[in-house]
Tab-separated table of C-alpha atoms in Angstrom:
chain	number	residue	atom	x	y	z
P	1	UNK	CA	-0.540	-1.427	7.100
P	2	UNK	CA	2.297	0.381	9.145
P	3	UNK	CA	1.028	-0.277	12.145
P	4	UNK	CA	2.032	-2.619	15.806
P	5	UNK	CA	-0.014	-3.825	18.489
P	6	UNK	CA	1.118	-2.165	21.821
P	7	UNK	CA	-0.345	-1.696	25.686
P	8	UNK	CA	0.382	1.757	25.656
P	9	UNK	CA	-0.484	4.427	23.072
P	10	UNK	CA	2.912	6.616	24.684
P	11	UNK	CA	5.127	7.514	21.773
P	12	UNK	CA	8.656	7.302	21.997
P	13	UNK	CA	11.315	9.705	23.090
P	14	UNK	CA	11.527	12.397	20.393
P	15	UNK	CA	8.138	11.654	18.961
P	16	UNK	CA	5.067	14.024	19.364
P	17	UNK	CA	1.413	12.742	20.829
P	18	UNK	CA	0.522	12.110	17.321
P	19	UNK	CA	3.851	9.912	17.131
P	20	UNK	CA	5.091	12.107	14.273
P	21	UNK	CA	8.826	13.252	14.378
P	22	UNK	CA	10.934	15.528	12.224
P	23	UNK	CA	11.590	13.918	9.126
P	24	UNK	CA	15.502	15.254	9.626
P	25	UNK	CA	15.956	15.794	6.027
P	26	UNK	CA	19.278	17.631	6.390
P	27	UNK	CA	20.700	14.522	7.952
P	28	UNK	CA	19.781	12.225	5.173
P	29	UNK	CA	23.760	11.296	3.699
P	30	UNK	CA	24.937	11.565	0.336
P	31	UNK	CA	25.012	7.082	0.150
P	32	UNK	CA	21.625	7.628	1.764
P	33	UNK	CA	20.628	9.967	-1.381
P	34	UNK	CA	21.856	8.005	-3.672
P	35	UNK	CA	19.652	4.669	-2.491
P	36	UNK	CA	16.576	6.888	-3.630
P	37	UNK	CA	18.045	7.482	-6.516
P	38	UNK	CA	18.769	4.177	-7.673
P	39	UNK	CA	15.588	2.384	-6.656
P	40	UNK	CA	13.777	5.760	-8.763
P	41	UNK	CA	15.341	5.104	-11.643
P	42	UNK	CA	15.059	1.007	-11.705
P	43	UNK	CA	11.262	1.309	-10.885
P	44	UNK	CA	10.614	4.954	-13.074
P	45	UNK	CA	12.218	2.793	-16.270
P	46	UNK	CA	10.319	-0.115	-15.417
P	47	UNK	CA	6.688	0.956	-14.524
P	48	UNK	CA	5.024	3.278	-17.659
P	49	UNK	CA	3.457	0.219	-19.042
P	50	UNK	CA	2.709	-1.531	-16.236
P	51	UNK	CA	1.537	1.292	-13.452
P	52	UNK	CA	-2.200	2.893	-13.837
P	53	UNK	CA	-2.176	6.836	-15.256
P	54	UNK	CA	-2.957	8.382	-12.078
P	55	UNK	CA	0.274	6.552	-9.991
P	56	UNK	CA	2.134	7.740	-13.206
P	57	UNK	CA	0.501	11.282	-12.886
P	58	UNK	CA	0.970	11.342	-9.147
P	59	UNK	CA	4.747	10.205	-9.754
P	60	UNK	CA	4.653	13.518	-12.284
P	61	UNK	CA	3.180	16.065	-10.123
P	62	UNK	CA	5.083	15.651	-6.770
P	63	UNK	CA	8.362	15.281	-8.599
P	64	UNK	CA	9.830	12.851	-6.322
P	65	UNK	CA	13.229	11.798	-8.262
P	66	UNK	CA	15.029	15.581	-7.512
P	67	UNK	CA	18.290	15.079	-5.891
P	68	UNK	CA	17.313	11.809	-3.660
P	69	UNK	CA	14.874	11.448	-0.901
P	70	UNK	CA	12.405	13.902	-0.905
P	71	UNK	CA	11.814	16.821	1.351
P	72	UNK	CA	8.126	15.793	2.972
P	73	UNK	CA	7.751	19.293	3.653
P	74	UNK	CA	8.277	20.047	0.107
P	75	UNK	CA	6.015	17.431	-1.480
P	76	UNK	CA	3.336	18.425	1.248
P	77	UNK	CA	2.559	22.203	-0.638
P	78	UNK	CA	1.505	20.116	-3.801
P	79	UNK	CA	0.175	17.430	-2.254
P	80	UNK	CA	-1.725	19.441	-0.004
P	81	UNK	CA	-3.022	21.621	-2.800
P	82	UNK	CA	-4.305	18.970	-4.853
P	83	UNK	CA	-6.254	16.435	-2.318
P	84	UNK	CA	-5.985	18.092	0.900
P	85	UNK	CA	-3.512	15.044	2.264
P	86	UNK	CA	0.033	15.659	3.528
P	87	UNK	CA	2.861	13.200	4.927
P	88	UNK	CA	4.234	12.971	7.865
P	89	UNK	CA	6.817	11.264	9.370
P	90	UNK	CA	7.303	8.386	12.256
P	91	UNK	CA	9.392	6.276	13.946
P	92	UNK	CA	8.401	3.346	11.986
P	93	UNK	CA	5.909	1.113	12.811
P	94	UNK	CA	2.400	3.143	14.755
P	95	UNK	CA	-0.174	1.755	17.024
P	96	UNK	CA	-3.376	0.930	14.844
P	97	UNK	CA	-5.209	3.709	16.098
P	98	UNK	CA	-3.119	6.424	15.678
P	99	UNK	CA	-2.507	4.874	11.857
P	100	UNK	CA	-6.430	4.998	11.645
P	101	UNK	CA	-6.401	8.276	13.264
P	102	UNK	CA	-3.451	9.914	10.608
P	103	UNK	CA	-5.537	8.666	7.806
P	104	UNK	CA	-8.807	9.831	8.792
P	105	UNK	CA	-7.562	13.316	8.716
P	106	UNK	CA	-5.862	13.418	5.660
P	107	UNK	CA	-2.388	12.749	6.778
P	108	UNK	CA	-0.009	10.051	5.665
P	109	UNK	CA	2.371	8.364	8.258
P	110	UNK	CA	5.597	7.539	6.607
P	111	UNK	CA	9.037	5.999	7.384
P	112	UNK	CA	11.454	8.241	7.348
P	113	UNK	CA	14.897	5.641	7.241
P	114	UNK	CA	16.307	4.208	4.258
P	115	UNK	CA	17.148	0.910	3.415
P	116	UNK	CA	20.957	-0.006	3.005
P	117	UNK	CA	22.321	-0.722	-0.396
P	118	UNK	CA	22.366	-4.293	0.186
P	119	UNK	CA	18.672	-4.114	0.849
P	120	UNK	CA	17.238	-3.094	-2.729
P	121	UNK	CA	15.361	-5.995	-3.424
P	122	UNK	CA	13.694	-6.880	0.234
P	123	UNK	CA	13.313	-4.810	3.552
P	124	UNK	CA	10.514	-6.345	5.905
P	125	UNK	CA	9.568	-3.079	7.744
P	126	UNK	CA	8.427	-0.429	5.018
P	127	UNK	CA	11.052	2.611	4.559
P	128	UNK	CA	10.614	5.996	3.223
P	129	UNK	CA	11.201	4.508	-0.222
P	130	UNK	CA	8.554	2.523	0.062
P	131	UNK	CA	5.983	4.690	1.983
P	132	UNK	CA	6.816	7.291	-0.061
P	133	UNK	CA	7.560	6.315	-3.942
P	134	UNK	CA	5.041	3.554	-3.114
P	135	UNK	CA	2.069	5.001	-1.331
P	136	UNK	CA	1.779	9.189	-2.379
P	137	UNK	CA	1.311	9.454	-5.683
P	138	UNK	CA	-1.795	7.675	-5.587
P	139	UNK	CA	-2.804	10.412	-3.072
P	140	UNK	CA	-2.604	12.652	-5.828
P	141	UNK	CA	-5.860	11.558	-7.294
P	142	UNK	CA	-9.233	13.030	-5.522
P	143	UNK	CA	-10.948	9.474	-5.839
P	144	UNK	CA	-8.478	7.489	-4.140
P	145	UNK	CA	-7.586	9.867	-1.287
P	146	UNK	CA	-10.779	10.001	-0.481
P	147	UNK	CA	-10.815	6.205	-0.641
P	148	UNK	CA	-7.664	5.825	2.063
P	149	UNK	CA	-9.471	8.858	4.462
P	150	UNK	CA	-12.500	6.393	4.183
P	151	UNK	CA	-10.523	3.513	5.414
P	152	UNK	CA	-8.956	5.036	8.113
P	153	UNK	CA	-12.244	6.342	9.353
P	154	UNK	CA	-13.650	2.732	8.859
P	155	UNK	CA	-10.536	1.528	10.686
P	156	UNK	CA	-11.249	3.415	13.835
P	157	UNK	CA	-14.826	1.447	13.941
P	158	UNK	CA	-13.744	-1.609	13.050
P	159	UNK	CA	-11.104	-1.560	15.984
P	160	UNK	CA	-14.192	-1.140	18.304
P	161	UNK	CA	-16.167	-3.958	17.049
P	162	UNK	CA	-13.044	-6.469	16.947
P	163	UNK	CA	-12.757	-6.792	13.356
P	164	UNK	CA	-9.806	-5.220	12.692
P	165	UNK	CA	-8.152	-8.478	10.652
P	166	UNK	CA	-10.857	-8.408	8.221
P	167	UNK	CA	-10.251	-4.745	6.945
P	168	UNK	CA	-6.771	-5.193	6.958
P	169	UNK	CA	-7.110	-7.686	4.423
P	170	UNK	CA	-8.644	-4.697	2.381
P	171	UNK	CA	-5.976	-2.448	2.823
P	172	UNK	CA	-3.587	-5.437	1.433
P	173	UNK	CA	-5.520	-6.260	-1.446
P	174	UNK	CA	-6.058	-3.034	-2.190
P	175	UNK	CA	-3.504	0.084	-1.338
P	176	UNK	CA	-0.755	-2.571	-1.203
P	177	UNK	CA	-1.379	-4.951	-3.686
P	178	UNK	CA	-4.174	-4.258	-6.021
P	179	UNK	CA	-4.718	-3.599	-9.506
P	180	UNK	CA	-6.830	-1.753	-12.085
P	181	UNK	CA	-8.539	-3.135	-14.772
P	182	UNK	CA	-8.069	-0.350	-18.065
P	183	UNK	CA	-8.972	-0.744	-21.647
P	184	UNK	CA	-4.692	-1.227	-22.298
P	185	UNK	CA	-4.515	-4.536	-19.904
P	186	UNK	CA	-4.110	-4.690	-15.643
P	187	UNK	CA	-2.129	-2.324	-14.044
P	188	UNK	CA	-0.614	-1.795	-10.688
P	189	UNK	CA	-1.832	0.799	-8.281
P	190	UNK	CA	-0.772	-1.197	-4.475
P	191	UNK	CA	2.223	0.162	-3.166
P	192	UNK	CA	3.384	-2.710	-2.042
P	193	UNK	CA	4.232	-4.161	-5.830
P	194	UNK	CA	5.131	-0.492	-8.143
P	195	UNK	CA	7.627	0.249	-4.580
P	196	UNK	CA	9.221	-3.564	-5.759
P	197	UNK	CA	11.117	-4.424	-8.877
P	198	UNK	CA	10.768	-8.261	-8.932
P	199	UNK	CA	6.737	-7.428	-7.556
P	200	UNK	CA	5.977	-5.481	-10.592
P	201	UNK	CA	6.924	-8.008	-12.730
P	202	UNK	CA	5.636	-11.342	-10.917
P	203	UNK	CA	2.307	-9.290	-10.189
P	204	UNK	CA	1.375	-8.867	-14.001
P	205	UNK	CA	3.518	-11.448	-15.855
P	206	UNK	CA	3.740	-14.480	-13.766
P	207	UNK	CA	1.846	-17.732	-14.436
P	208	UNK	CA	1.666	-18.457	-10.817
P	209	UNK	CA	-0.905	-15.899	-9.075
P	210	UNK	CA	-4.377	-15.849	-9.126
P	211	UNK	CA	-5.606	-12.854	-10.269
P	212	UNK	CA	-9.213	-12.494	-9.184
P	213	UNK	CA	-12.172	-9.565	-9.800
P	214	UNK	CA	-12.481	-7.404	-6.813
P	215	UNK	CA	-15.142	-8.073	-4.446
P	216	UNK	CA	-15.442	-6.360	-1.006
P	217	UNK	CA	-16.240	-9.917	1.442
P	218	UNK	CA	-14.356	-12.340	-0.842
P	219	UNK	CA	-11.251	-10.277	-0.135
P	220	UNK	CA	-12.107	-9.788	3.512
P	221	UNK	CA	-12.367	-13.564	3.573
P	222	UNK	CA	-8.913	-14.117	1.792
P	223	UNK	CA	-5.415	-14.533	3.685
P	224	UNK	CA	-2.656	-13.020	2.741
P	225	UNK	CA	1.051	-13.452	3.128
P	226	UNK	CA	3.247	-11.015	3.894
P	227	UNK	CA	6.775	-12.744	3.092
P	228	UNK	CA	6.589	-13.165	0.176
P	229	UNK	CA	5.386	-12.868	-3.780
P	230	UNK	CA	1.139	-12.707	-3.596
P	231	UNK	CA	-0.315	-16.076	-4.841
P	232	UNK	CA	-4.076	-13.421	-5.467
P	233	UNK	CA	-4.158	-10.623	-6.846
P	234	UNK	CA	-7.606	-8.740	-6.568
P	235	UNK	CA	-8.290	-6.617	-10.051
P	236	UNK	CA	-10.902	-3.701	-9.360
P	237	UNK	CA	-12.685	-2.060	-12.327
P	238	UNK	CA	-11.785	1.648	-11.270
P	239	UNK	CA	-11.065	3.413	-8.268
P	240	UNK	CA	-14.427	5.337	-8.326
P	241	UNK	CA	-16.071	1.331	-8.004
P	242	UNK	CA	-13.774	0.795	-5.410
P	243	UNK	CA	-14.613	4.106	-3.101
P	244	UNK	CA	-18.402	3.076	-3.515
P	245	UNK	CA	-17.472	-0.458	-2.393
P	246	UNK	CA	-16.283	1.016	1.110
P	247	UNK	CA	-18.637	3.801	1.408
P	248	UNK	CA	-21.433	1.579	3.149
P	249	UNK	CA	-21.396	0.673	7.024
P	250	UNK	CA	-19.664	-2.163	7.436
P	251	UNK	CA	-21.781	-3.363	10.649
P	252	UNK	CA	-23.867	-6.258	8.481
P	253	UNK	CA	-20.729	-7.503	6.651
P	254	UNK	CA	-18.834	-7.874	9.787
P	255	UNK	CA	-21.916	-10.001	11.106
P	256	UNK	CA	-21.883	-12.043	8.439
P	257	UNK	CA	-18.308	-12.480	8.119
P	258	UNK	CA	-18.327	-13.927	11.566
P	259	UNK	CA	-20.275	-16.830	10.405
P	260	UNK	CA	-18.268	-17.678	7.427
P	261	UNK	CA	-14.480	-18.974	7.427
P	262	UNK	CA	-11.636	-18.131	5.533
P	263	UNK	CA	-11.481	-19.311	1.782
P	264	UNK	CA	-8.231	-20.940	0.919
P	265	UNK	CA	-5.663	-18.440	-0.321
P	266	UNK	CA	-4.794	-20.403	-3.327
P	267	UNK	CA	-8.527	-20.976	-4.011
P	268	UNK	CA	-10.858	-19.943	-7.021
P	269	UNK	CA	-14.636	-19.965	-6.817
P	270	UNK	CA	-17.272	-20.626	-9.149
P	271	UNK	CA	-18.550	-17.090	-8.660
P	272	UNK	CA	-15.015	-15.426	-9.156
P	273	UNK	CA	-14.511	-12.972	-12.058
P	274	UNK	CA	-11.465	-14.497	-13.233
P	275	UNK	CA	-8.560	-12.766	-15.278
P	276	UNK	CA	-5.956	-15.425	-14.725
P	277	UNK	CA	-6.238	-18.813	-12.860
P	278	UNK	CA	-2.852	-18.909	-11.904
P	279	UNK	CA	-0.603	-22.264	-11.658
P	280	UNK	CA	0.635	-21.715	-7.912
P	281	UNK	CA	4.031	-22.966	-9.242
P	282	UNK	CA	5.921	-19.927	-7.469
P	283	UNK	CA	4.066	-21.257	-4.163
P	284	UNK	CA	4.227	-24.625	-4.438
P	285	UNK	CA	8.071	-24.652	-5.153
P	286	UNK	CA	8.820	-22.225	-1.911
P	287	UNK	CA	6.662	-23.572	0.257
């Protein structure tokens, strides 16, 4: 999740109450342009057999290779028409609620910078590449928009009852990192690995990860790390099975969660639904 801890919800200069700001399109550079470009056509040559139909179909519909970065305002008329979600931009990372807030309604916060050219592989604070190639054209489909409007409602509760690490565990698993199980093998659908070139290849290919059936309190129990390759992957069986998964008040899982402690990250359990009991060798030899 985009999002900071901070004592005051007061948005920077230049930013609205919302913390959104123009995305500046007409500053963007030519080199700037051309980033977007490259990282489109690394991931668009590597990602038909390994990305899920509707990121594919979402990828289709909003058009997003063009000239270079894309014109939010632009995207926004089909993405609007099709789900009733827009994006908007910010000045990178967002207080939790306002994040929660954005999502609830339908709207997607997004970077709006670009990483530098020597950046294509790694950037630790998400850009518009990222937010944008990553994270919208799963928005496309009515099922999982109406998945990520559920979590940010759930997100504005769960900040009330102090249980805020828990669901953010889903969103990682999930919107950043998941897959799909489909009749032609796994396939990515979490931003966080079809946005990365080495990701998209570890996530599916490598030895080393777990890669685990999707259940909602064994991945609220699960650590994650955020430097570096996933050592569990959770696999869910469609995103309709995943909506009904969240659709429930969380009140009695976060109860019981508080009673329970964190299974191991590296760990696989007897009642796991397991598609790959990975090796750990990536994790092991970069610990």
């Amino acid at each position: 999740m985009k999002t900071k801890e901070l004592d005051s919800l007061v948005p920077p200069p230049g930013a609205q109450a919302d913390w959104t700001i123009d995305q500046g399109w007409d500053r963007y550079t030519p080199a700037e342009h051309d980033v977007w470009v490259r990282l489109y056509e690394r991931q668009a040559a590597l990602l038909p057999q390994r990305a899920c139909d509707p990121f594919l179909k979402g990828l289709d519909a909003l058009d997003l290779h063009r000239a270079g970065i894309p014109d939010f305002n632009r995207i926004n008329e089909e993405l609007t028409r099709l789900t009733g979600w827009s994006v908007v931009a910010v000045p990178g990372l967002v207080p939790d609620e306002v994040f929660f807030d954005h999502l609830a309604n339908r709207r997607f916060p997004a970077g709006q910078f670009i990483r530098r050219p020597d950046q294509l592989d790694y950037l630790e604070e998400p850009d518009v590449f990222h937010d944008v190639f990553g994270h919208v054209p799963m928005l496309t489909d009515p099922t999982f928009a109406d998945y990520m409007q559920k979590y940010g409602e759930g997100g504005l509760r769960a900040l009330g009852l102090g249980q805020l690490h828990h669901l953010a565990r889903l969103y990682w698993y999930t919107v950043e990192f998941g897959l799909l199980e489909t009749p032609k093998g796994l396939r990515i659908y979490g931003a966080g690995i079809v946005s990365s070139h080495a990701e998209s290849i570890f996530a599916l290919d490598d030895p080393s990860p777990n890669r685990l059936g999707f259940d909602l309190e064994r991945t609220m129990r699960t650590p994650y790390r955020i430097d570096d390759f996933q050592q569990v992957y959770f696999v869910i069986p469609s995103l309709k099975a995943l909506l009904d998964a969240t659709l429930a008040d969380f009140g009695a899982l976060y109860t019981s969660l508080a009673s329970q402690r964190d299974i191991p990250i590296e760990a696989v359990l007897s009642s796991d639904k397991v598609f790959t009991r990975g090796t750990q060798a990536y994790a092991l030899r970069t610990a």
